[in-house]
GROMACS .gro file of C-alpha atoms in nm:
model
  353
    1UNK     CA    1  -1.313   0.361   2.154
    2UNK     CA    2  -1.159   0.699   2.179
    3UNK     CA    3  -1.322   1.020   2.151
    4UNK     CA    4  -1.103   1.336   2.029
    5UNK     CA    5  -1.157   1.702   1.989
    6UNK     CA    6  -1.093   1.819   1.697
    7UNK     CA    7  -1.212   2.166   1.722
    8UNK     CA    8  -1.505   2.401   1.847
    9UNK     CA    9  -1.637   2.659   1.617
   10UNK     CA   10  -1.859   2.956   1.638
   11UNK     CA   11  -2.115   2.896   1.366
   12UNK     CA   12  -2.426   3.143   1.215
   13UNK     CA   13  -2.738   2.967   1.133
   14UNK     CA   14  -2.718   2.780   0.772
   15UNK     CA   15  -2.371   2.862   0.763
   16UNK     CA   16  -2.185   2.648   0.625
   17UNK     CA   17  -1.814   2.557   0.791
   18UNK     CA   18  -1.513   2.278   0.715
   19UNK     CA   19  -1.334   2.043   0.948
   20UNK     CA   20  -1.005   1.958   0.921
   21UNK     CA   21  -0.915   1.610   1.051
   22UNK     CA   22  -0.559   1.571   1.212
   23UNK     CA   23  -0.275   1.414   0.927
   24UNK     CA   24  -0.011   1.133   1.057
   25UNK     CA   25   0.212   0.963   0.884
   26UNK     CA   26   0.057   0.621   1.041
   27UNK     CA   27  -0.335   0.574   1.074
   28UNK     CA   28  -0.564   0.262   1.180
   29UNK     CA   29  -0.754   0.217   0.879
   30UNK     CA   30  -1.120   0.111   0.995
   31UNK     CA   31  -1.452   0.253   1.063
   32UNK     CA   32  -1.522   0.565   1.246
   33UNK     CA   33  -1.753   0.818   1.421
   34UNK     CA   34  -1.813   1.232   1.366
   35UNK     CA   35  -2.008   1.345   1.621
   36UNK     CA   36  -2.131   1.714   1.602
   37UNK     CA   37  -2.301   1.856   1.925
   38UNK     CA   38  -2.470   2.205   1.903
   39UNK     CA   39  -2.619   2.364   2.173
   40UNK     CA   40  -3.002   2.373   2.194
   41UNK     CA   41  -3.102   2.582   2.447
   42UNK     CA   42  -3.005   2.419   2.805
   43UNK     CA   43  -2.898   2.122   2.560
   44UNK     CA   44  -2.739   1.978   2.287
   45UNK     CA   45  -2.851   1.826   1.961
   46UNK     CA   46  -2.572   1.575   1.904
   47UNK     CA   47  -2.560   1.498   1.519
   48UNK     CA   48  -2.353   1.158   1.387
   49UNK     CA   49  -2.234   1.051   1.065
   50UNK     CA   50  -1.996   0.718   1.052
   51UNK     CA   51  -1.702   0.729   0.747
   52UNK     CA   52  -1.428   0.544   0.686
   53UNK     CA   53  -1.053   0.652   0.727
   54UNK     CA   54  -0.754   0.485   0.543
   55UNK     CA   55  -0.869   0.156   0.404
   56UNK     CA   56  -0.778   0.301   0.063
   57UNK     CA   57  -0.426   0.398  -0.114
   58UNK     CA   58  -0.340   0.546  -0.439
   59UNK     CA   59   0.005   0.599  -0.595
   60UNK     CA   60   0.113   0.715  -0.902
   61UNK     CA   61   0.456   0.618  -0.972
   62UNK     CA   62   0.551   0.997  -1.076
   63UNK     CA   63   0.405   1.285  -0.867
   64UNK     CA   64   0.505   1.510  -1.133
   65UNK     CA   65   0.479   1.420  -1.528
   66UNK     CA   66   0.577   1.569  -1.840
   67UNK     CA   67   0.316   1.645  -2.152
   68UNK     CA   68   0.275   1.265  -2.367
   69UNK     CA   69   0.345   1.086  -2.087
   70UNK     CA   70   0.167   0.726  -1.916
   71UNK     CA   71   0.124   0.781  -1.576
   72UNK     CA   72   0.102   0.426  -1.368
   73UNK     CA   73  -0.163   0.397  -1.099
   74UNK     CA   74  -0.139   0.193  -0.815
   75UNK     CA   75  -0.458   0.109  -0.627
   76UNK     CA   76  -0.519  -0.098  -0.239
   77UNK     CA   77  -0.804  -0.194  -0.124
   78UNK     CA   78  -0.915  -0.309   0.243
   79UNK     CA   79  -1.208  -0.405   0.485
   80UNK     CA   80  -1.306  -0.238   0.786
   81UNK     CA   81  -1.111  -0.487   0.961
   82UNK     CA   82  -0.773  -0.394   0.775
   83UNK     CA   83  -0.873  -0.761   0.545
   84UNK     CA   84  -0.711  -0.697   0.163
   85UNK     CA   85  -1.014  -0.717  -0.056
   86UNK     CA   86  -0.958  -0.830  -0.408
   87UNK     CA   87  -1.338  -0.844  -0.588
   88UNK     CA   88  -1.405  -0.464  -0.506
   89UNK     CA   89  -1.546  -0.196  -0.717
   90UNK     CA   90  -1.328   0.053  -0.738
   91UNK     CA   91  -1.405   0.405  -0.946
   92UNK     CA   92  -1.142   0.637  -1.022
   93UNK     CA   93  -1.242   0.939  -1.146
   94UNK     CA   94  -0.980   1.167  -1.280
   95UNK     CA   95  -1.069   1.528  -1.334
   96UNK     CA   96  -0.817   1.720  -1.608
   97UNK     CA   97  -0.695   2.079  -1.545
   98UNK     CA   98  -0.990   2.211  -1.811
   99UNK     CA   99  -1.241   2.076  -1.598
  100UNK     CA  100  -1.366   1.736  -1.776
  101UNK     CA  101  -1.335   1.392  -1.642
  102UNK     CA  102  -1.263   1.075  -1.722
  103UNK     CA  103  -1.336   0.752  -1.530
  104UNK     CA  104  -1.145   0.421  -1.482
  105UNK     CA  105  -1.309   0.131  -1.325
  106UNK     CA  106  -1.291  -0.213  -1.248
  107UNK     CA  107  -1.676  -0.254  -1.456
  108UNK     CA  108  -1.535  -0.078  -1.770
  109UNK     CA  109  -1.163  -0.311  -1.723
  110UNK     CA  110  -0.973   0.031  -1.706
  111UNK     CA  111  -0.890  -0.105  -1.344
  112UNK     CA  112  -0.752  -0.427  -1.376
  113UNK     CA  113  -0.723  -0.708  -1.060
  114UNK     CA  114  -0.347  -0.844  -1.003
  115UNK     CA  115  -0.390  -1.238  -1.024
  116UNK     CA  116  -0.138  -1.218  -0.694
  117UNK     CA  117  -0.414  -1.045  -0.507
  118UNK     CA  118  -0.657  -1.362  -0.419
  119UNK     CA  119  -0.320  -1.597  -0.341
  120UNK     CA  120  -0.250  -1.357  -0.056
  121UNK     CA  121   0.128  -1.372  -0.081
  122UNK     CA  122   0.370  -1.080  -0.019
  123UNK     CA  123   0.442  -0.890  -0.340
  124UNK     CA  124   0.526  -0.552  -0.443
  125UNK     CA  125   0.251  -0.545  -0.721
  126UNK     CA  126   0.020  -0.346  -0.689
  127UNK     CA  127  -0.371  -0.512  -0.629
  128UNK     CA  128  -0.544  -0.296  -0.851
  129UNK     CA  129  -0.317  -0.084  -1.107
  130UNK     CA  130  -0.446   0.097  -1.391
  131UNK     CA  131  -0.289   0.355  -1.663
  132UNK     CA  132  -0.367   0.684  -1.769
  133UNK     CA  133  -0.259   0.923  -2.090
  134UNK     CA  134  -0.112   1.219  -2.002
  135UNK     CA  135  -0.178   1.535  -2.253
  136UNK     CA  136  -0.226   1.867  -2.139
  137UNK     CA  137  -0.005   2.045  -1.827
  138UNK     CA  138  -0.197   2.205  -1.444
  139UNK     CA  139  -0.311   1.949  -1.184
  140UNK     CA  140  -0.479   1.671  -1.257
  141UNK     CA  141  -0.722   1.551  -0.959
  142UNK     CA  142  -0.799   1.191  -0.900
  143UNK     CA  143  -1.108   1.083  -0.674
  144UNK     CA  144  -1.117   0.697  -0.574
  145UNK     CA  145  -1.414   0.502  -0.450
  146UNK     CA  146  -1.398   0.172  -0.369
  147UNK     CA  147  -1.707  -0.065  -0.308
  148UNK     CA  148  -1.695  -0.351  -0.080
  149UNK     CA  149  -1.916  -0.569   0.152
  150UNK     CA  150  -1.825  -0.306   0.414
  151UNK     CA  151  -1.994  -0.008   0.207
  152UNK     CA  152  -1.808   0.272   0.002
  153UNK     CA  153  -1.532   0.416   0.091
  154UNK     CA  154  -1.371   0.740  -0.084
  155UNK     CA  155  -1.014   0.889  -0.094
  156UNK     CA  156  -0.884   1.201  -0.291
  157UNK     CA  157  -0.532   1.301  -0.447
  158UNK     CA  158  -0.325   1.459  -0.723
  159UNK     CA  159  -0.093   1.481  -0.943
  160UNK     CA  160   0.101   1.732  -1.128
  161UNK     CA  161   0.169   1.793  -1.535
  162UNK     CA  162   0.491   2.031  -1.630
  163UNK     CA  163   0.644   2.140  -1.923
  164UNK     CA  164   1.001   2.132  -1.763
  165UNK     CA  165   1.066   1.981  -1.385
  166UNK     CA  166   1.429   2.002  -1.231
  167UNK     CA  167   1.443   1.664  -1.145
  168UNK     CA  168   1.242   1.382  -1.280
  169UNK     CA  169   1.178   1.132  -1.008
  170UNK     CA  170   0.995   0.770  -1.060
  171UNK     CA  171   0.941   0.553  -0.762
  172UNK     CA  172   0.918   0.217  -0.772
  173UNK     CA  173   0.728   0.032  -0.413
  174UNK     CA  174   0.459  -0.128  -0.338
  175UNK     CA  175   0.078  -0.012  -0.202
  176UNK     CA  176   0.040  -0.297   0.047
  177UNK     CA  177   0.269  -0.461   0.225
  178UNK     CA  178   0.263  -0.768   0.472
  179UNK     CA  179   0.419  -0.608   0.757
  180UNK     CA  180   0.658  -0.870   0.871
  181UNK     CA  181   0.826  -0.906   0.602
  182UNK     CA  182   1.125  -0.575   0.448
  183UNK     CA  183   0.997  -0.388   0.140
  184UNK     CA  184   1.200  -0.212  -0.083
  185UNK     CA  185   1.160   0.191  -0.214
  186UNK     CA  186   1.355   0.252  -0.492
  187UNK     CA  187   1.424   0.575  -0.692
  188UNK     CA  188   1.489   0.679  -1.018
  189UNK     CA  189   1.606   1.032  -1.059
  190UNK     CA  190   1.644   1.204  -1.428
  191UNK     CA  191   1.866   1.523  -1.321
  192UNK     CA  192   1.771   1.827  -1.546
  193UNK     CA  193   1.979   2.048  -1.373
  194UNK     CA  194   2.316   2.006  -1.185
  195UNK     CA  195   2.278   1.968  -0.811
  196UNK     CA  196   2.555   1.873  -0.513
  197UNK     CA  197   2.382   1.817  -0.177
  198UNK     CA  198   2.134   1.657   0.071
  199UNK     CA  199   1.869   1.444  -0.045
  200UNK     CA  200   1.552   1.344   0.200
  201UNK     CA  201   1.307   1.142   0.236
  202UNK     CA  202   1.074   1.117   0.544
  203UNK     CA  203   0.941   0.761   0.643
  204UNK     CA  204   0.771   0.728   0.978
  205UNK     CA  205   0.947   0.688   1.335
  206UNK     CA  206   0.817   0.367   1.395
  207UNK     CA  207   1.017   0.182   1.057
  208UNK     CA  208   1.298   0.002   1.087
  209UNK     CA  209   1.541   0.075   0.795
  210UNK     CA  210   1.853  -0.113   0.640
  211UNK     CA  211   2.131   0.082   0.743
  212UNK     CA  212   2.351   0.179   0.412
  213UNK     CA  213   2.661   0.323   0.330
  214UNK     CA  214   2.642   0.665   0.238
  215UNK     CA  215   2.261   0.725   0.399
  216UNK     CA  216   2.205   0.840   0.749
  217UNK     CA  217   1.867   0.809   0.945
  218UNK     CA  218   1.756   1.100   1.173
  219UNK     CA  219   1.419   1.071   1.425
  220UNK     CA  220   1.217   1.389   1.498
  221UNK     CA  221   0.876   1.304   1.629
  222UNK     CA  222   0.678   1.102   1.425
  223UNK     CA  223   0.915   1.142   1.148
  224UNK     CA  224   1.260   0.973   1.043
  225UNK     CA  225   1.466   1.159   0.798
  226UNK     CA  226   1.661   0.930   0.521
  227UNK     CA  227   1.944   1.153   0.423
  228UNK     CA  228   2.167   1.083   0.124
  229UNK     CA  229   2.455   1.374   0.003
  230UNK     CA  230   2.409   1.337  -0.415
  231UNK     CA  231   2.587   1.470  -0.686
  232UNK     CA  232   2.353   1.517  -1.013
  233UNK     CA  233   2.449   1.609  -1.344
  234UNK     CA  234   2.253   1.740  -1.580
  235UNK     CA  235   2.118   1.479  -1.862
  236UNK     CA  236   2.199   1.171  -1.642
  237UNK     CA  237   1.989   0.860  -1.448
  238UNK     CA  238   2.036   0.810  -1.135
  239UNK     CA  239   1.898   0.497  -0.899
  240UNK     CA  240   1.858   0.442  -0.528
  241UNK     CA  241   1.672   0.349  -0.256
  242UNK     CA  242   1.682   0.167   0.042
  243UNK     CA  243   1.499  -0.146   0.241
  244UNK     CA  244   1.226  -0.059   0.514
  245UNK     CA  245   1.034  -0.267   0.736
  246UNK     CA  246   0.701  -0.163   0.913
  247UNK     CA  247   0.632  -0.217   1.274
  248UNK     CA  248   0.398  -0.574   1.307
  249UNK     CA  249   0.095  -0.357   1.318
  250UNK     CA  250  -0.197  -0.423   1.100
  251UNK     CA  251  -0.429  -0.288   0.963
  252UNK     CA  252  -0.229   0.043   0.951
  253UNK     CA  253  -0.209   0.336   0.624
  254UNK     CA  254   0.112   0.500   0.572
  255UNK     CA  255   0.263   0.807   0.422
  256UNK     CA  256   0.634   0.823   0.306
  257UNK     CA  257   0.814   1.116   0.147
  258UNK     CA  258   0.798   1.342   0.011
  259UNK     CA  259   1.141   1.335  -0.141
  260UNK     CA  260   1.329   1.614  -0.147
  261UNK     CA  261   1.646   1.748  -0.382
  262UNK     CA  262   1.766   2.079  -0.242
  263UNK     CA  263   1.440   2.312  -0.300
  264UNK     CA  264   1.302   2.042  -0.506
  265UNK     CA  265   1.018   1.847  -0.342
  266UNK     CA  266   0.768   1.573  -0.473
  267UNK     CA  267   0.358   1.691  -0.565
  268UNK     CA  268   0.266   1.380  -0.279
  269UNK     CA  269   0.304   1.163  -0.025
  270UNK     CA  270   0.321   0.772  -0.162
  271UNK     CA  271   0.046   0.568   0.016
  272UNK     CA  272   0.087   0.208   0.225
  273UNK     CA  273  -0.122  -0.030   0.354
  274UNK     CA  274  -0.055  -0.271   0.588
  275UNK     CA  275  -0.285  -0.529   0.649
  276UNK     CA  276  -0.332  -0.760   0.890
  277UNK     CA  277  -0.068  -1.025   1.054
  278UNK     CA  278  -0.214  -1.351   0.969
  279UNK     CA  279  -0.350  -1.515   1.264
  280UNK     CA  280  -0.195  -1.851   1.188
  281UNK     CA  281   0.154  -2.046   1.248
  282UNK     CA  282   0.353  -2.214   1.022
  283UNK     CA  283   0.614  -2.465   1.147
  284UNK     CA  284   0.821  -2.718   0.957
  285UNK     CA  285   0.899  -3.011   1.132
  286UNK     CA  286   1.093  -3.331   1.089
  287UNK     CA  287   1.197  -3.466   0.827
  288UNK     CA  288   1.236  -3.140   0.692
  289UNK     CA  289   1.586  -3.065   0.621
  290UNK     CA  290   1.719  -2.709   0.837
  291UNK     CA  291   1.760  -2.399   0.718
  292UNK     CA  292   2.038  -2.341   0.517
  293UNK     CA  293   2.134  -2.744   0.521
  294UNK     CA  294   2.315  -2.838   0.153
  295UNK     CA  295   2.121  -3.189   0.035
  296UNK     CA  296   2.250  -3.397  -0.232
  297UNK     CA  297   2.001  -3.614  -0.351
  298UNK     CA  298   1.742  -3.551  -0.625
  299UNK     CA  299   1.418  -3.447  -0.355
  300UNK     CA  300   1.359  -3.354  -0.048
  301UNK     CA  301   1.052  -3.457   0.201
  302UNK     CA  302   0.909  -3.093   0.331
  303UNK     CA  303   0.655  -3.123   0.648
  304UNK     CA  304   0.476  -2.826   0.721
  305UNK     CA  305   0.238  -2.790   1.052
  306UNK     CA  306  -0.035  -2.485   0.984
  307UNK     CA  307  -0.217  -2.406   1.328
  308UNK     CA  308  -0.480  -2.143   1.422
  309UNK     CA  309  -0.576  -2.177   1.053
  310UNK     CA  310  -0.973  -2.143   1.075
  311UNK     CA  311  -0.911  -1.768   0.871
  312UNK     CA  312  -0.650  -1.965   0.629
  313UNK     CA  313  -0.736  -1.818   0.296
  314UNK     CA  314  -0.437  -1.986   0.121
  315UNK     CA  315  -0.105  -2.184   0.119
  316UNK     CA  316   0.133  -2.124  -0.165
  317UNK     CA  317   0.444  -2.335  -0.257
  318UNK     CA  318   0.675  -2.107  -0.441
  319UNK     CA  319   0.953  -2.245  -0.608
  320UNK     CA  320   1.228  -2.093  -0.878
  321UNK     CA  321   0.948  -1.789  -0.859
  322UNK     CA  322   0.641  -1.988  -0.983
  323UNK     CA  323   0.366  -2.014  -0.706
  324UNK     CA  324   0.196  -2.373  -0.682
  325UNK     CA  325  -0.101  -2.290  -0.531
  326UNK     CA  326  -0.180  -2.653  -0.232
  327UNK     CA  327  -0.470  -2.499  -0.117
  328UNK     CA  328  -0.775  -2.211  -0.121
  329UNK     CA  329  -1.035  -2.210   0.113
  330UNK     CA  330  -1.268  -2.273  -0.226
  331UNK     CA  331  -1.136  -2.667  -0.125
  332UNK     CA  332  -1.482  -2.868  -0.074
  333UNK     CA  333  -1.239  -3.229  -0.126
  334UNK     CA  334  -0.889  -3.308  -0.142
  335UNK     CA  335  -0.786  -3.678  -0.202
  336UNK     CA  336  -0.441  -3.806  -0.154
  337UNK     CA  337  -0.407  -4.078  -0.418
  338UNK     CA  338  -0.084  -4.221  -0.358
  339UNK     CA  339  -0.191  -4.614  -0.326
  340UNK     CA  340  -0.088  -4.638   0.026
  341UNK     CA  341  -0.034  -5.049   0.038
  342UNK     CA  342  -0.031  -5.108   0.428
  343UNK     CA  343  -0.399  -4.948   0.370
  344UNK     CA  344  -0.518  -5.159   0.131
  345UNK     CA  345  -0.509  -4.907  -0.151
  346UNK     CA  346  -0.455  -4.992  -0.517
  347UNK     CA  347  -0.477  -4.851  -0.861
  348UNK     CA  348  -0.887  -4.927  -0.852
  349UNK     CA  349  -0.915  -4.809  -0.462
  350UNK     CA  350  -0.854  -4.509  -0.230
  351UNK     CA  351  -0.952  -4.520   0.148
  352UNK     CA  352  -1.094  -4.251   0.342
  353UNK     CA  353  -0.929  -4.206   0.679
   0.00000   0.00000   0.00000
């Protein structure tokens, strides 16, 4: 544990004072601790109040939308311990620019569950995703709460509604990653205006990105600068991106961008989580043909070894892009019925090893 100072104020009695907590562009999601001491004559009264930091993202797929528009949320949800939690209840409460709300959840099915979320499998889709009508323009406020077996835990954010924007950018990533695996960011960029120059977008130090003709990568600090040169005419689409791959860090939260077109910039940050390295190993042993071997009969025999697997949630067999699930830990038997003769079996009889 680590204590840090944030700041020391000079308060009145019953006055009533903010705290500002310190921003990064990478946080360890998990519990912690405010601790307030006042003085109290030749002491302190020392005041503590627990909360939880960064087990929550939201993204909305456009920071800025136009009047009549859907926007897209995009919702992650994870334990104290950085675990992805699929059976939450989450609240999102989204407050208009006239003042009234309206509120998406997971108990009214505004909020609906990804059926990728319980397999546990890398995926760009979202865990929780949800959509919203968009009608009148100002800043429309959205307040998160999720409920798990960890306690509540409560995240805030925005969005923006214009009549006109120069440039109408959609982004297209995930909310939680696996973090040993490369995720891809892609853009989609309506140009209202014509523009020739620099386009940025700031990712943390710490990623590792696909290099890519035409894009340089500059470090500063915490930040690393993806720099593209563009030339946008008005009235056309425009697509890019590029391939990024987080540090094997978990549980960690995230911020990339904004992106920026000249003295154009995004309304927010877009929101990662990256939860934790599985604890596991997978090996594939013999007779299991190499990697990248050609066969040329009809099937192949694949032998997989799992160890450390006392957290194993899961295995998936993926194939042609369906996933065959082998086994959940919600297994109480498994029977392999394949009469087995040097054991006696037979279409009437199995035997139990």
């Amino acid at each position: 544990q680590t204590e840090v100072l944030l700041e020391e104020k000079d308060v009145k009695n019953n006055e009533e004072f903010n705290l500002t907590l310190p921003t990064s562009r990478k946080t360890k999601p998990g519990q912690y601790k405010l601790k307030i001491k006042t003085p109290q004559g030749n002491d302190y009264l020392i005041t503590e109040q627990n909360f939880t930091w960064g087990v929550l993202a939201i993204n909305t797929y456009k920071s800025i939308y136009l009047p009549g528009e859907t926007a897209q949320i995009a919702i992650g949800v994870l334990d104290n311990s950085g675990n992805v939690v699929c059976n939450a209840e989450v609240t999102l409460v989204i407050t208009v620019p006239n003042g009234s709300t309206e509120v998406l959840s997971t108990a009214n099915g505004k909020i609906t569950v990804s059926a990728l979320c319980p397999e546990y499998i890398p995926t760009a889709e979202p865990d929780y995703s949800a959509i919203y009508q968009i009608n009148e323009l100002g800043t429309y406020k959205l307040n998160l709460t999720a409920v798990t077996y960890d306690g509540a835990s409560n995240v805030d954010d925005l969005f923006l509604v214009q009549s006109y924007v120069d440039f109408d950018v959609a982004r297209s990533g995930p909310t939680r990653i696996f973090p040993q695996i490369a995720y891809v960011m892609n853009f989609t960029v309506l140009a209202n205006r014509d523009y020739s120059g620099e386009v940025k977008e700031i990712v943390p130090s710490n990623f590792i990105i696909t290099p890519q003709e035409g894009m340089n990568a500059t470090a500063s600090g915490d930040n690393l600068t993806l720099t593209w040169f563009k030339d946008f005419f008005v009235g056309q689409n425009y697509t890019f991106g590029y391939e990024f791959d987080a540090p094997d860090l978990s549980p960690y939260l995230y911020t990339l961008g904004p992106l920026q077109i000249g003295n154009f910039s995004e309304a927010r940050e877009w929101m990662i989580l990256g939860d934790v390295l599985s604890n596991g190993a997978l090996a594939f042993v013999n007779p299991t043909p190499a990697n990248g071997d050609w066969i040329t009969q009809q099937n192949a025999v694949i032998n997989a070894t799992i160890t450390n697997s006392s957290m194993l949630s899961s295995v998936n067999w993926i194939w042609n892009g369906t996933s065959n699930v082998i086994y959940n830990n919600s297994l109480l038997l498994g029977l392999n019925l394949n009469q087995i003769a040097t054991l006696g079996e037979t279409a009437q009889l199995a035997v139990d090893l």
